[in-house]
Structures are given as structure tokens and as C-alpha cells.
Short mmCIF file of C-alpha atoms (C1' of nucleotides) in Angstrom, two decimals:
data_model
loop_
_atom_site.label_atom_id
_atom_site.label_comp_id
_atom_site.label_asym_id
_atom_site.label_seq_id
_atom_site.Cartn_x
_atom_site.Cartn_y
_atom_site.Cartn_z
CA MET T 253 -135.92 67.43 57.62
CA TYR T 254 -134.36 66.28 60.81
CA ALA T 255 -131.66 68.92 60.84
CA VAL T 256 -130.25 69.80 64.22
CA ALA T 257 -131.95 73.15 64.30
CA MET T 258 -130.28 75.40 66.82
CA THR T 259 -133.52 76.94 67.96
CA PRO T 260 -136.72 75.81 66.39
CA ALA T 261 -138.76 78.91 65.74
CA ARG T 262 -138.75 80.35 69.21
CA GLY T 263 -142.22 79.88 70.53
CA ASP T 264 -142.90 76.61 68.75
CA HIS T 265 -143.78 74.67 71.82
CA GLU T 266 -144.56 71.34 70.20
CA ALA T 267 -141.44 71.34 68.08
CA ARG T 268 -139.35 71.86 71.18
CA ARG T 269 -141.00 68.97 72.92
CA ALA T 270 -140.24 66.79 69.92
CA GLU T 271 -136.64 67.89 70.00
CA VAL T 272 -136.43 67.00 73.66
CA SER T 273 -137.91 63.60 72.88
CA ALA T 274 -135.29 63.01 70.23
CA ALA T 275 -132.63 63.75 72.81
CA VAL T 276 -134.26 61.22 75.10
CA TRP T 277 -134.05 58.63 72.33
CA ARG T 278 -130.40 59.34 71.80
CA VAL T 279 -129.62 58.96 75.47
CA LEU T 280 -131.62 55.74 75.67
CA THR T 281 -129.87 54.14 72.70
CA GLU T 282 -126.47 55.07 74.05
CA ARG T 283 -126.80 54.51 77.76
CA GLY T 284 -130.04 52.67 78.36
CA PHE T 285 -132.56 53.47 81.02
CA ALA T 286 -130.00 53.47 83.78
CA GLY T 287 -128.30 56.36 82.04
CA LEU T 288 -131.45 58.31 81.32
CA THR T 289 -131.13 61.33 83.59
CA LEU T 290 -132.44 64.82 83.10
CA ARG T 291 -128.92 66.14 83.02
CA ALA T 292 -127.91 63.65 80.35
CA VAL T 293 -130.87 64.63 78.19
CA ALA T 294 -130.16 68.31 78.74
CA GLY T 295 -126.52 67.79 77.85
CA GLU T 296 -127.48 65.93 74.70
CA LEU T 297 -129.57 68.96 73.85
CA GLY T 298 -126.94 71.51 74.76
CA ALA T 299 -129.25 72.93 77.37
CA THR T 300 -129.92 72.63 81.08
CA THR T 301 -132.47 70.83 83.17
CA GLY T 302 -134.36 74.08 83.45
CA LEU T 303 -135.43 73.71 79.82
CA LEU T 304 -136.75 70.20 80.44
CA THR T 305 -138.77 71.15 83.46
CA HIS T 306 -140.17 74.03 81.49
CA TYR T 307 -141.72 71.66 78.97
CA PHE T 308 -142.47 68.64 81.11
CA PRO T 309 -143.80 68.46 84.65
CA SER T 310 -141.76 65.39 85.57
CA LYS T 311 -139.31 62.86 84.25
CA ARG T 312 -142.00 60.24 83.91
CA ALA T 313 -144.11 62.56 81.77
CA LEU T 314 -141.10 63.28 79.64
CA LEU T 315 -140.44 59.60 79.15
CA ARG T 316 -144.01 58.70 78.30
CA TYR T 317 -144.18 61.49 75.77
CA ALA T 318 -140.92 60.42 74.17
CA LEU T 319 -142.09 56.81 73.86
CA ASP T 320 -145.46 57.88 72.50
CA LEU T 321 -143.79 60.08 69.95
CA LEU T 322 -141.43 57.31 68.94
CA ASP T 323 -144.35 54.99 68.34
CA GLU T 324 -146.17 57.62 66.31
CA ALA T 325 -143.08 58.42 64.31
CA HIS T 326 -142.66 54.73 63.55
CA ALA T 327 -146.27 54.41 62.43
CA ALA T 328 -146.12 57.55 60.31
CA ARG T 329 -142.68 57.20 58.81
CA PRO T 330 -142.11 56.39 55.17
CA ARG T 331 -142.30 52.63 54.91
CA PRO T 332 -140.06 51.18 52.26
CA HIS T 333 -141.45 47.70 52.72
CA ALA T 334 -145.08 48.71 52.72
CA GLU T 335 -144.57 50.83 49.65
CA ALA T 336 -142.66 48.16 47.85
CA ALA T 337 -145.62 45.93 48.41
CA GLY T 338 -147.89 48.60 47.03
CA PRO T 339 -149.66 51.27 49.04
CA ASP T 340 -152.88 49.27 49.15
CA ALA T 341 -151.27 45.91 49.61
CA GLU T 342 -153.48 43.32 51.17
CA GLY T 343 -153.12 39.87 52.52
CA LEU T 344 -149.79 38.16 52.83
CA ALA T 345 -147.80 40.99 51.23
CA ALA T 346 -149.18 43.48 53.73
CA LEU T 347 -148.50 41.12 56.60
CA ARG T 348 -144.94 40.60 55.44
CA ALA T 349 -144.42 44.34 55.06
CA ALA T 350 -145.73 44.98 58.56
CA LEU T 351 -143.42 42.36 60.01
CA LEU T 352 -140.40 43.63 58.10
CA ASP T 353 -141.06 47.08 59.47
CA ILE T 354 -140.50 45.77 62.98
CA LEU T 355 -137.14 44.16 62.30
CA PRO T 356 -133.96 46.14 62.94
CA LEU T 357 -132.81 46.07 59.33
CA THR T 358 -131.25 49.52 59.30
CA PRO T 359 -129.17 51.34 61.90
CA GLU T 360 -132.03 53.74 62.57
CA SER T 361 -134.63 51.05 63.12
CA ALA T 362 -132.07 49.14 65.19
CA ALA T 363 -131.82 52.17 67.44
CA GLY T 364 -135.58 52.22 67.72
CA SER T 365 -135.70 48.52 68.52
CA ARG T 366 -133.03 49.03 71.09
CA ILE T 367 -135.20 51.62 72.82
CA TRP T 368 -138.27 49.42 72.85
CA VAL T 369 -136.42 46.44 74.25
CA SER T 370 -134.86 48.67 76.87
CA SER T 371 -138.21 50.12 77.81
CA TRP T 372 -139.60 46.71 78.69
CA ASP T 373 -137.94 46.73 82.08
CA ALA T 374 -139.31 50.11 83.04
CA ALA T 375 -142.69 49.15 81.63
CA LEU T 376 -142.93 45.89 83.55
CA ALA T 377 -142.34 47.82 86.76
CA ASP T 378 -144.80 50.59 85.98
CA ALA T 379 -148.45 49.72 85.46
CA GLU T 380 -149.15 52.76 83.32
CA LEU T 381 -146.21 52.18 81.00
CA ALA T 382 -147.10 48.49 80.83
CA GLY T 383 -150.58 49.48 79.76
CA ASP T 384 -149.19 51.69 77.03
CA HIS T 385 -147.05 48.86 75.74
CA ALA T 386 -149.79 46.26 75.94
CA ALA T 387 -152.10 48.55 73.99
CA ARG T 388 -149.47 49.15 71.36
CA TYR T 389 -148.78 45.48 70.80
CA ARG T 390 -152.45 44.61 70.86
CA ARG T 391 -153.12 47.20 68.18
CA ALA T 392 -150.30 45.89 66.04
CA ARG T 393 -151.60 42.37 66.47
CA SER T 394 -155.13 43.20 65.43
CA ARG T 395 -153.84 45.03 62.40
CA MET T 396 -151.84 42.00 61.44
CA ALA T 397 -154.79 39.73 62.16
CA GLU T 398 -156.73 41.63 59.50
CA PHE T 399 -153.94 41.12 57.03
CA ALA T 400 -153.83 37.45 57.94
CA ALA T 401 -157.57 37.08 57.49
CA ALA T 402 -157.35 38.68 54.08
CA ALA T 403 -154.46 36.40 53.22
CA GLN T 404 -156.54 33.41 54.23
CA ARG T 405 -159.40 34.58 52.01
CA ARG T 406 -156.97 34.87 49.16
CA GLY T 407 -155.68 31.38 49.77
CA GLU T 408 -152.24 32.66 50.74
CA LEU T 409 -152.27 31.37 54.29
CA ARG T 410 -153.40 28.13 55.83
CA THR T 411 -156.90 28.25 57.20
CA ASP T 412 -156.58 25.80 60.06
CA ARG T 413 -155.60 28.66 62.38
CA THR T 414 -157.43 31.75 63.47
CA PRO T 415 -156.14 35.08 62.17
CA GLN T 416 -155.54 36.02 65.80
CA ASP T 417 -153.29 33.03 66.35
CA LEU T 418 -151.45 33.72 63.14
CA ALA T 419 -150.93 37.35 64.13
CA GLY T 420 -149.86 36.53 67.67
CA ALA T 421 -147.44 33.88 66.47
CA ALA T 422 -145.99 36.11 63.79
CA GLN T 423 -145.50 38.98 66.19
CA SER T 424 -143.82 36.64 68.64
CA PHE T 425 -141.48 35.43 65.96
CA VAL T 426 -140.52 38.93 64.93
CA LEU T 427 -140.16 40.32 68.45
CA GLY T 428 -137.88 37.45 69.39
CA LEU T 429 -135.88 37.98 66.25
CA VAL T 430 -135.45 41.63 67.20
CA VAL T 431 -134.02 40.63 70.56
CA GLN T 432 -131.62 38.11 69.08
CA ALA T 433 -130.49 40.53 66.41
CA LEU T 434 -129.73 43.15 69.05
CA PHE T 435 -127.59 40.80 71.09
CA ALA T 436 -125.91 39.03 68.18
CA PRO T 437 -126.00 41.44 65.23
CA GLU T 438 -123.23 39.66 63.38
CA GLU T 439 -125.12 36.39 63.64
CA PHE T 440 -128.41 37.94 62.57
CA PRO T 441 -127.58 40.42 59.83
CA PRO T 442 -130.44 41.98 57.86
CA GLU T 443 -130.31 39.39 55.08
CA ARG T 444 -130.65 36.54 57.53
CA GLN T 445 -133.46 38.27 59.38
CA ARG T 446 -135.28 38.61 56.10
CA SER T 447 -134.67 35.04 55.03
CA LEU T 448 -135.71 33.68 58.41
CA LEU T 449 -138.91 35.67 58.24
CA ASP T 450 -139.62 34.52 54.71
CA ALA T 451 -138.99 30.93 55.69
CA TYR T 452 -141.38 31.39 58.57
CA LEU T 453 -144.06 32.79 56.32
CA ALA T 454 -143.48 30.09 53.73
CA ASP T 455 -144.32 27.49 56.33
CA LEU T 456 -147.68 29.16 56.84
CA ALA T 457 -148.70 28.55 53.26
CA PRO T 458 -151.70 26.29 52.76
CA ASP T 459 -150.85 22.62 52.43
CA ARG T 460 -149.85 21.96 48.91
CA VAL T 461 -151.02 18.73 47.41
CA GLY T 462 -148.93 16.67 45.12
CA SER T 463 -145.93 18.94 45.03
CA ALA T 464 -143.65 16.11 46.00
CA SER T 465 -145.46 12.89 45.70
CA SER T 466 -144.62 9.67 47.35
CA ALA T 467 -146.89 7.14 48.90
CA MET C 284 -135.04 21.96 100.36
CA TYR C 285 -135.56 25.60 99.71
CA ALA C 286 -136.59 26.45 103.26
CA VAL C 287 -136.03 30.04 104.31
CA ALA C 288 -133.20 29.15 106.62
CA MET C 289 -132.67 31.91 109.13
CA THR C 290 -128.94 31.57 109.04
CA PRO C 291 -127.40 29.10 106.66
CA ALA C 292 -124.80 27.23 108.62
CA ARG C 293 -122.63 30.12 109.70
CA GLY C 294 -119.54 29.90 107.64
CA ASP C 295 -121.25 28.58 104.55
CA HIS C 296 -120.08 31.29 102.27
CA GLU C 297 -121.55 30.02 99.04
CA ALA C 298 -124.97 29.41 100.55
CA ARG C 299 -125.09 32.98 101.72
CA ARG C 300 -124.20 34.28 98.32
CA ALA C 301 -127.00 32.19 96.86
CA GLU C 302 -129.41 33.60 99.42
CA VAL C 303 -128.38 37.10 98.50
CA SER C 304 -128.90 36.26 94.84
CA ALA C 305 -132.40 35.03 95.60
CA ALA C 306 -133.12 38.35 97.25
CA VAL C 307 -131.85 40.08 94.14
CA TRP C 308 -134.26 38.03 92.05
CA ARG C 309 -137.16 38.98 94.28
CA VAL C 310 -136.36 42.66 94.09
CA LEU C 311 -135.99 42.47 90.33
CA THR C 312 -139.32 40.74 89.80
CA GLU C 313 -141.09 43.23 92.02
CA ARG C 314 -139.46 46.52 91.18
CA GLY C 315 -137.35 45.98 88.08
CA PHE C 316 -133.85 47.21 87.57
CA ALA C 317 -134.70 50.76 88.51
CA GLY C 318 -135.67 49.48 91.94
CA LEU C 319 -132.64 47.27 92.39
CA THR C 320 -130.67 49.02 95.13
CA LEU C 321 -128.41 47.51 97.71
CA ARG C 322 -130.70 48.76 100.41
CA ALA C 323 -133.69 47.10 98.78
CA VAL C 324 -131.84 43.79 98.51
CA ALA C 325 -130.66 44.06 102.09
CA GLY C 326 -134.17 44.86 103.25
CA GLU C 327 -135.53 41.86 101.34
CA LEU C 328 -132.98 39.80 103.22
CA GLY C 329 -133.62 41.35 106.60
CA ALA C 330 -130.03 42.53 106.72
CA THR C 331 -128.02 45.62 105.97
CA THR C 332 -125.90 46.75 103.10
CA GLY C 333 -122.88 45.77 105.17
CA LEU C 334 -123.73 42.13 104.59
CA LEU C 335 -123.87 42.62 100.85
CA THR C 336 -120.56 44.38 100.65
CA HIS C 337 -119.08 41.62 102.73
CA TYR C 338 -119.93 39.03 100.09
CA PHE C 339 -119.61 41.10 96.94
CA PRO C 340 -117.09 43.75 96.01
CA SER C 341 -119.60 45.84 94.08
CA LYS C 342 -123.19 46.03 92.96
CA ARG C 343 -122.26 44.98 89.45
CA ALA C 344 -120.52 41.87 90.74
CA LEU C 345 -123.57 41.08 92.81
CA LEU C 346 -125.82 41.43 89.80
CA ARG C 347 -123.67 39.33 87.51
CA TYR C 348 -123.48 36.59 90.08
CA ALA C 349 -127.23 36.65 90.60
CA LEU C 350 -127.90 36.38 86.87
CA ASP C 351 -125.34 33.63 86.48
CA LEU C 352 -126.86 31.71 89.32
CA LEU C 353 -130.34 32.16 87.88
CA ASP C 354 -129.18 30.74 84.58
CA GLU C 355 -127.51 27.79 86.29
CA ALA C 356 -130.53 27.15 88.44
CA HIS C 357 -132.68 27.14 85.34
CA ALA C 358 -130.39 24.69 83.60
CA ALA C 359 -130.17 22.41 86.61
CA ARG C 360 -133.73 22.54 87.84
CA PRO C 361 -136.07 19.59 87.56
CA ARG C 362 -137.52 19.82 84.08
CA PRO C 363 -141.05 18.54 83.86
CA HIS C 364 -141.10 18.84 80.08
CA ALA C 365 -137.77 17.23 79.47
CA GLU C 366 -138.60 14.40 81.79
CA ALA C 367 -142.02 13.89 80.29
CA ALA C 368 -140.29 13.50 76.97
CA GLY C 369 -137.93 10.99 78.50
CA PRO C 370 -134.56 11.71 80.02
CA ASP C 371 -132.76 10.76 76.86
CA ALA C 372 -135.22 12.26 74.46
CA GLU C 373 -133.82 13.13 71.11
CA GLY C 374 -134.94 14.98 68.07
CA LEU C 375 -138.20 16.85 67.93
CA ALA C 376 -139.32 15.81 71.39
CA ALA C 377 -136.14 17.17 72.91
CA LEU C 378 -136.43 20.38 70.94
CA ARG C 379 -140.01 20.85 72.04
CA ALA C 380 -139.07 20.20 75.65
CA ALA C 381 -136.27 22.74 75.50
CA LEU C 382 -138.58 25.35 74.03
CA LEU C 383 -141.32 24.68 76.54
CA ASP C 384 -138.81 25.16 79.33
CA ILE C 385 -138.30 28.73 78.21
CA LEU C 386 -141.94 29.73 78.21
CA PRO C 387 -143.43 31.32 81.34
CA LEU C 388 -145.92 28.56 81.95
CA THR C 389 -145.80 28.69 85.73
CA PRO C 390 -145.64 31.64 88.11
CA GLU C 391 -142.08 30.74 89.03
CA SER C 392 -140.84 30.55 85.47
CA ALA C 393 -142.80 33.72 84.72
CA ALA C 394 -140.81 35.44 87.44
CA GLY C 395 -137.63 34.15 85.88
CA SER C 396 -138.69 35.33 82.45
CA ARG C 397 -139.54 38.68 83.91
CA ILE C 398 -136.01 39.00 85.22
CA TRP C 399 -134.42 38.07 81.92
CA VAL C 400 -136.51 40.50 79.94
CA SER C 401 -135.74 43.21 82.46
CA SER C 402 -132.05 42.47 82.30
CA TRP C 403 -131.93 43.15 78.57
CA ASP C 404 -131.81 46.87 79.11
CA ALA C 405 -128.93 46.72 81.54
CA ALA C 406 -127.18 44.20 79.31
CA LEU C 407 -127.49 46.30 76.16
CA ALA C 408 -125.83 49.17 77.99
CA ASP C 409 -123.03 47.06 79.47
CA ALA C 410 -120.67 45.22 77.16
CA GLU C 411 -119.78 42.58 79.72
CA LEU C 412 -123.37 41.78 80.58
CA ALA C 413 -124.22 41.79 76.88
CA GLY C 414 -121.47 39.25 76.34
CA ASP C 415 -122.87 37.04 79.07
CA HIS C 416 -126.28 37.15 77.50
CA ALA C 417 -125.04 36.58 73.97
CA ALA C 418 -123.09 33.56 75.16
CA ARG C 419 -126.10 32.18 76.97
CA TYR C 420 -128.37 32.47 73.96
CA ARG C 421 -125.75 31.14 71.62
CA ARG C 422 -125.29 28.11 73.82
CA ALA C 423 -129.01 27.49 73.95
CA ARG C 424 -129.22 27.84 70.18
CA SER C 425 -126.46 25.36 69.49
CA ARG C 426 -128.05 22.89 71.87
CA MET C 427 -131.31 23.25 70.02
CA ALA C 428 -129.54 23.02 66.70
CA GLU C 429 -128.34 19.59 67.71
CA PHE C 430 -131.85 18.54 68.57
CA ALA C 431 -133.03 19.93 65.27
CA ALA C 432 -130.34 18.05 63.36
CA ALA C 433 -131.34 14.83 65.09
CA ALA C 434 -134.97 15.53 64.29
CA GLN C 435 -134.07 16.02 60.66
CA ARG C 436 -132.24 12.71 60.62
CA ARG C 437 -135.29 11.07 62.07
CA GLY C 438 -137.50 12.63 59.45
CA GLU C 439 -139.33 14.73 62.01
CA LEU C 440 -138.31 18.11 60.64
CA ARG C 441 -138.07 19.50 57.15
CA THR C 442 -134.63 19.28 55.69
CA ASP C 443 -134.66 22.32 53.47
CA ARG C 444 -133.30 24.43 56.34
CA THR C 445 -130.10 24.25 58.30
CA PRO C 446 -130.33 23.14 61.91
CA GLN C 447 -128.89 26.54 62.83
CA ASP C 448 -131.69 28.35 61.06
CA LEU C 449 -134.26 26.10 62.64
CA ALA C 450 -132.80 26.72 66.09
CA GLY C 451 -132.48 30.45 65.62
CA ALA C 452 -136.01 30.73 64.34
CA ALA C 453 -137.42 28.58 67.10
CA GLN C 454 -135.64 30.56 69.76
CA SER C 455 -136.89 33.78 68.25
CA PHE C 456 -140.41 32.48 68.30
CA VAL C 457 -140.20 31.45 71.92
CA LEU C 458 -138.44 34.58 73.13
CA GLY C 459 -141.05 36.77 71.48
CA LEU C 460 -143.78 34.67 72.98
CA VAL C 461 -142.24 35.20 76.40
CA VAL C 462 -142.37 38.96 75.93
CA GLN C 463 -145.94 38.97 74.77
CA ALA C 464 -147.03 36.67 77.57
CA LEU C 465 -145.46 38.99 80.11
CA PHE C 466 -147.27 42.05 78.80
CA ALA C 467 -150.59 40.35 78.08
CA PRO C 468 -150.79 37.31 80.35
CA GLU C 469 -154.55 37.01 80.03
CA GLU C 470 -154.23 36.93 76.26
CA PHE C 471 -151.40 34.41 76.32
CA PRO C 472 -152.24 31.91 79.05
CA PRO C 473 -150.13 28.76 79.34
CA GLU C 474 -152.46 26.67 77.21
CA ARG C 475 -152.31 29.14 74.37
CA GLN C 476 -148.55 29.42 74.62
CA ARG C 477 -148.34 25.68 74.34
CA SER C 478 -150.75 25.44 71.42
CA LEU C 479 -149.00 28.26 69.56
CA LEU C 480 -145.68 26.53 70.01
CA ASP C 481 -147.09 23.20 68.87
CA ALA C 482 -148.63 24.84 65.83
CA TYR C 483 -145.28 26.41 65.07
CA LEU C 484 -143.50 23.08 65.31
CA ALA C 485 -146.18 21.35 63.28
CA ASP C 486 -145.43 23.72 60.42
CA LEU C 487 -141.83 22.60 60.49
CA ALA C 488 -142.76 19.03 59.69
CA PRO C 489 -141.50 17.67 56.40
CA ASP C 490 -143.91 18.27 53.53
CA ARG C 491 -146.63 15.77 53.85
CA VAL C 492 -148.33 14.58 50.78
CA GLY C 493 -152.06 14.44 50.46
CA SER C 494 -152.78 14.61 54.18
CA ALA C 495 -154.36 17.95 54.82
CA SER C 496 -153.20 18.73 58.31
CA SER C 497 -155.78 17.42 60.69
CA ALA C 498 -157.14 20.10 62.94
"C1'" DT U 40 -145.59 95.77 80.83
"C1'" DA U 41 -146.55 91.09 80.68
"C1'" DG U 42 -145.37 86.72 79.51
"C1'" DT U 43 -142.65 83.20 77.53
"C1'" DA U 44 -138.22 80.80 77.53
"C1'" DC U 45 -134.83 79.63 79.36
"C1'" DA U 46 -130.20 79.52 82.80
"C1'" DT U 47 -128.63 79.14 87.35
"C1'" DA U 48 -128.46 77.62 91.81
"C1'" DA U 49 -129.90 75.22 95.52
"C1'" DC U 50 -132.63 71.50 97.76
"C1'" DA U 51 -133.54 67.08 100.13
"C1'" DA U 52 -133.42 62.36 99.16
"C1'" DG U 53 -131.24 58.46 97.80
"C1'" DC U 54 -127.36 56.15 95.80
"C1'" DG U 55 -122.91 52.89 96.01
"C1'" DT U 56 -119.18 52.55 98.71
"C1'" DT U 57 -116.05 52.87 102.74
"C1'" DG U 58 -114.45 52.10 107.29
"C1'" DG U 59 -114.83 51.33 112.08
"C1'" DG U 60 -116.81 48.56 115.58
"C1'" DT U 61 -118.55 44.15 117.62
"C1'" DA U 62 -119.91 39.87 118.23
"C1'" DT U 63 -118.89 34.88 117.11
"C1'" DG U 64 -116.51 31.59 115.79
"C1'" DT U 65 -111.86 28.52 115.09
"C1'" DA U 66 -106.64 27.39 116.06
"C1'" DC U 67 -103.27 26.66 119.06
"C1'" DG U 68 -99.77 26.81 122.78
"C1'" DC U 69 -99.88 25.55 127.46
"C1'" DG R 73 -109.37 23.14 129.68
"C1'" DC R 74 -108.20 27.40 129.01
"C1'" DG R 75 -106.65 31.82 127.46
"C1'" DT R 76 -104.78 34.21 123.73
"C1'" DA R 77 -104.76 35.33 118.63
"C1'" DC R 78 -106.83 35.83 114.68
"C1'" DA R 79 -110.38 35.47 111.04
"C1'" DT R 80 -115.12 35.64 109.75
"C1'" DA R 81 -119.59 37.78 109.64
"C1'" DC R 82 -121.94 41.13 110.16
"C1'" DC R 83 -124.15 46.11 111.95
"C1'" DC R 84 -123.86 50.88 111.95
"C1'" DA R 85 -122.72 55.40 110.61
"C1'" DA R 86 -120.96 58.23 107.46
"C1'" DC R 87 -118.83 59.68 103.11
"C1'" DG R 88 -119.14 62.00 98.53
"C1'" DC R 89 -121.91 62.08 94.70
"C1'" DT R 90 -125.92 62.07 91.73
"C1'" DT R 91 -130.64 62.30 91.33
"C1'" DG R 92 -135.40 64.75 90.38
"C1'" DT R 93 -137.42 68.75 91.66
"C1'" DT R 94 -138.10 73.57 92.96
"C1'" DA R 95 -137.20 78.48 93.31
"C1'" DT R 96 -135.22 82.47 91.59
"C1'" DG R 97 -133.17 85.32 88.26
"C1'" DT R 98 -132.73 87.16 83.52
"C1'" DA R 99 -133.18 87.95 78.64
"C1'" DC R 100 -136.00 88.32 74.82
"C1'" DT R 101 -140.57 89.07 72.53
"C1'" DA R 102 -144.98 91.16 71.71
#
DNA sequence: TAGTACATAACAAGCGTTGGGTATGTACGC
DNA sequence: GCGTACATACCCAACGCTTGTTATGTACTA
């Protein structure tokens, strides 16, 4: 339950930190990094900056924790696409599910995407944040590379590319689609995002022989 | 000539504004948007904030002008890829050239990419800036859609997709590749960016019969 | 009584912006 | 050719405000 608990079991330190992080997310989606101030976060929380400094030593620490938590929450959340593909989906279905999970197909995931895109500026200017991001994307890539390798073994993906190239290319495609969808949501509605992704994946199928024959 | 003229022909208003914009670019590449202050720009220029306010009514105006000028400069710059493909290249070659021009293949274009990615946060929080960006990307997409349509007519691209879908997908792919290259430059060196793009375009070829893709 | 969980208030630093001051031009009547 | 008049191009100093951070006070809990 994500109810807006007034006070979360006084003394529950970790829950309070999570609540603060959620307030950070809200501020980021609404005002971007330029609008992320301690007072804005506190206001979003109905509290004062004194609360924030009680739980976090600095603004940077607060931000890193919020981003970490967002990433974890994304990884741990119920995944409609992954489950639709079956909990132990392998190969192409798993790859497709992983890619779909990145796209801003719902308002909530759009808010999350918005935060990640926004965080790129801060990250590129801060070595530590950049390292966090690089690690995150690398991890996602290697996970997808495993799916791609399995898909190749199953004959679902063309084998004239390495799984790493397939994963890197697919992640590129999806990340770029996220950006475009954020800037032109009416031009890239969920259905089109899905169809573009499926078209992309269809082109990665192994060469079919004789499907349309001509000399 | 891009010499660092000490004073650009006193009275040359526009040249000064361009110089200021260049200083903005430098600050953005080095410190990101969080570090973009009038004092930083002035310091980069060896001047004071008085100079800036003399040429621009506000910081926002200064930023918009700098981004506009960066976009124009990109569009007008000598294009090695476009020229290699021939000045009047059409179809797939033109599309490939346009896509290559977006990738951060050189340190200079990497700096430009860095600025654009950084600007996404500010843009997503500012309707006017977001409009500028959306217009820019839309324009680029429609240009590429024309190339794609020509390529289809020439039999260079598969025809079971609309030119708009092909352009949108290609731009997504390239934008995402830009992001990944910025965060993991050692993993996405220029050669790999190029080969990933070429692999992507190869998959968009019309279905070939019987010729397993040579690789 | 001790400690946690805050609110409150103040701090110095830095921000965008403003306005006054000062050179350095250009225009023009003489 | 020269002095006056005015505009341009800046520097400099200061304004009011916001920022992250710190210190202090206070209520509640155990």
C-alpha cells in the first residue's frame, strides 16, 4: 500500500527515509532538478527541512538514496509484461518484457522515466552519480544480453551479432524511444511505442528463407 | 576562423552574443546545468555579469539563444558524413549520414551531445524550452522521413513500414546510443557506434531471399 | 532521565537582477 | 578640425532573495 500515511509508525527510520524519497520523486517529476530544493521536498512532505537533515547528512546523500530506491523499486515492482510472458520466460519473450518495462507506457512509469532523463544532467556533472548510472545501465545490458543469447540458442534471434551488441542496440533503441515519448507524448502514445518496439524486434529475427521468393 | 578574438570588432553585436553563447556551451559541458550561473559564464569569458546583462535581458533568454545557436551551428557546420555521401545524396545514404551526424563520434560532437542531454532536464521543466526541443526533433524526424521514403522508392528500405515510423525508430535508436555513449564512452567508442548503426540499418533492408546476410 | 524526532530560527554563501559610473566610440554643427 | 551630444559597451557594487547547512529548542517515548 502506498497510502499517504500521516506518520509511519513513529520510530520506523527506514520507512521515513522511503517517504522522503517519494517526496523527492514528486518534486523531480514536477519541477525537475532545478526545482529540487530541501524546502520543496519538505513542503511536499508537509514537514520542514529539519526533518530532512535528521535523516540525511546532505542533499547529495538524499538524492543518491532517492535514485537508488527508485531503481530498486523499479526492479522489484510487479511486472505486468514479465508476468504476461510467464515468470520464467526465456529468450525473446524475456527480452521483450524487459524492454517494455523501460518504456513509459503508463503515467507512473512515465514519471519514473522523466526522473531518469532529468537525472542525466546531474549525473554527467558528478562522477559518483555518473558511476551509479553507468553501473545500472551496464547491469541492465548484461541481463538483456543473457536473454538475447538464449533467444539466439532458441533460433529466435539472428546469430550474426553478439548478444552484447544485440543488448546494447536494443537498450539504445528503447532509451531513445523514452526520450522521444517524453517530449512528444501525443506522437508516441503507448500503442505506437509498443508497435515500434515489436517492429524493431521483428527485424532481428533470423533471416527467413523462401518466405517471399523471387530471383 | 574560430580564433579566440580578444574583442570582436567593437560594435559587432551579434558576434558578441555568439561569443557569449560559446561560453555558455563551455560551462554546460564542464559543469552541467547546475553549474550554469551568470558568474561562471562571465568568468569563462573573462568578463563580468554586466556584459551578459548588456546583451541579454535574462538568464533564460541567454540560455535559449545559446541552445538555438548550437542547433543552428550543428545544422550549418561542415558535415563530413553528408559530404562523403555526396552533397546531393538521397535515400539510404542520406539517412545514414544524418544519423551519423547525431552520434558523438568526435570530442566536439560529444560535447554538443553532452549539452543536449543535459538540457533535457531543464526543457522538461520549462514548457517553452520543451516546445523548442520538440520542434527540433520533429523537424529532424520529418527530414529523415523524406530520406526514408526516397530509400523505399529506391528499394533500399523495407516497405512494410511508413517512412514516419522508420524515421522515428531510427532517431530513437540514435538518441539512445548517444546517451549510452556519454555514460560509457569506453564501451561505446566511435567504431562501435558506427557498426551498431550500420547493423541497425542493415536490418531495415528489404527482405532478401536466399542470401543469408554476409557477416 | 535519556534519547529520538522533529520544528524553528538563524547562518553565510551564492544567486539573478538592477543601477550607477566610465570609458570609447560615432554624428554633427561650426 | 574641433567640440559638443549622444549612444554603445562595459565594469563595479549592491540589492533582495533563495540556497544548503547548522544550532538550538521542544515534545514525545521508553
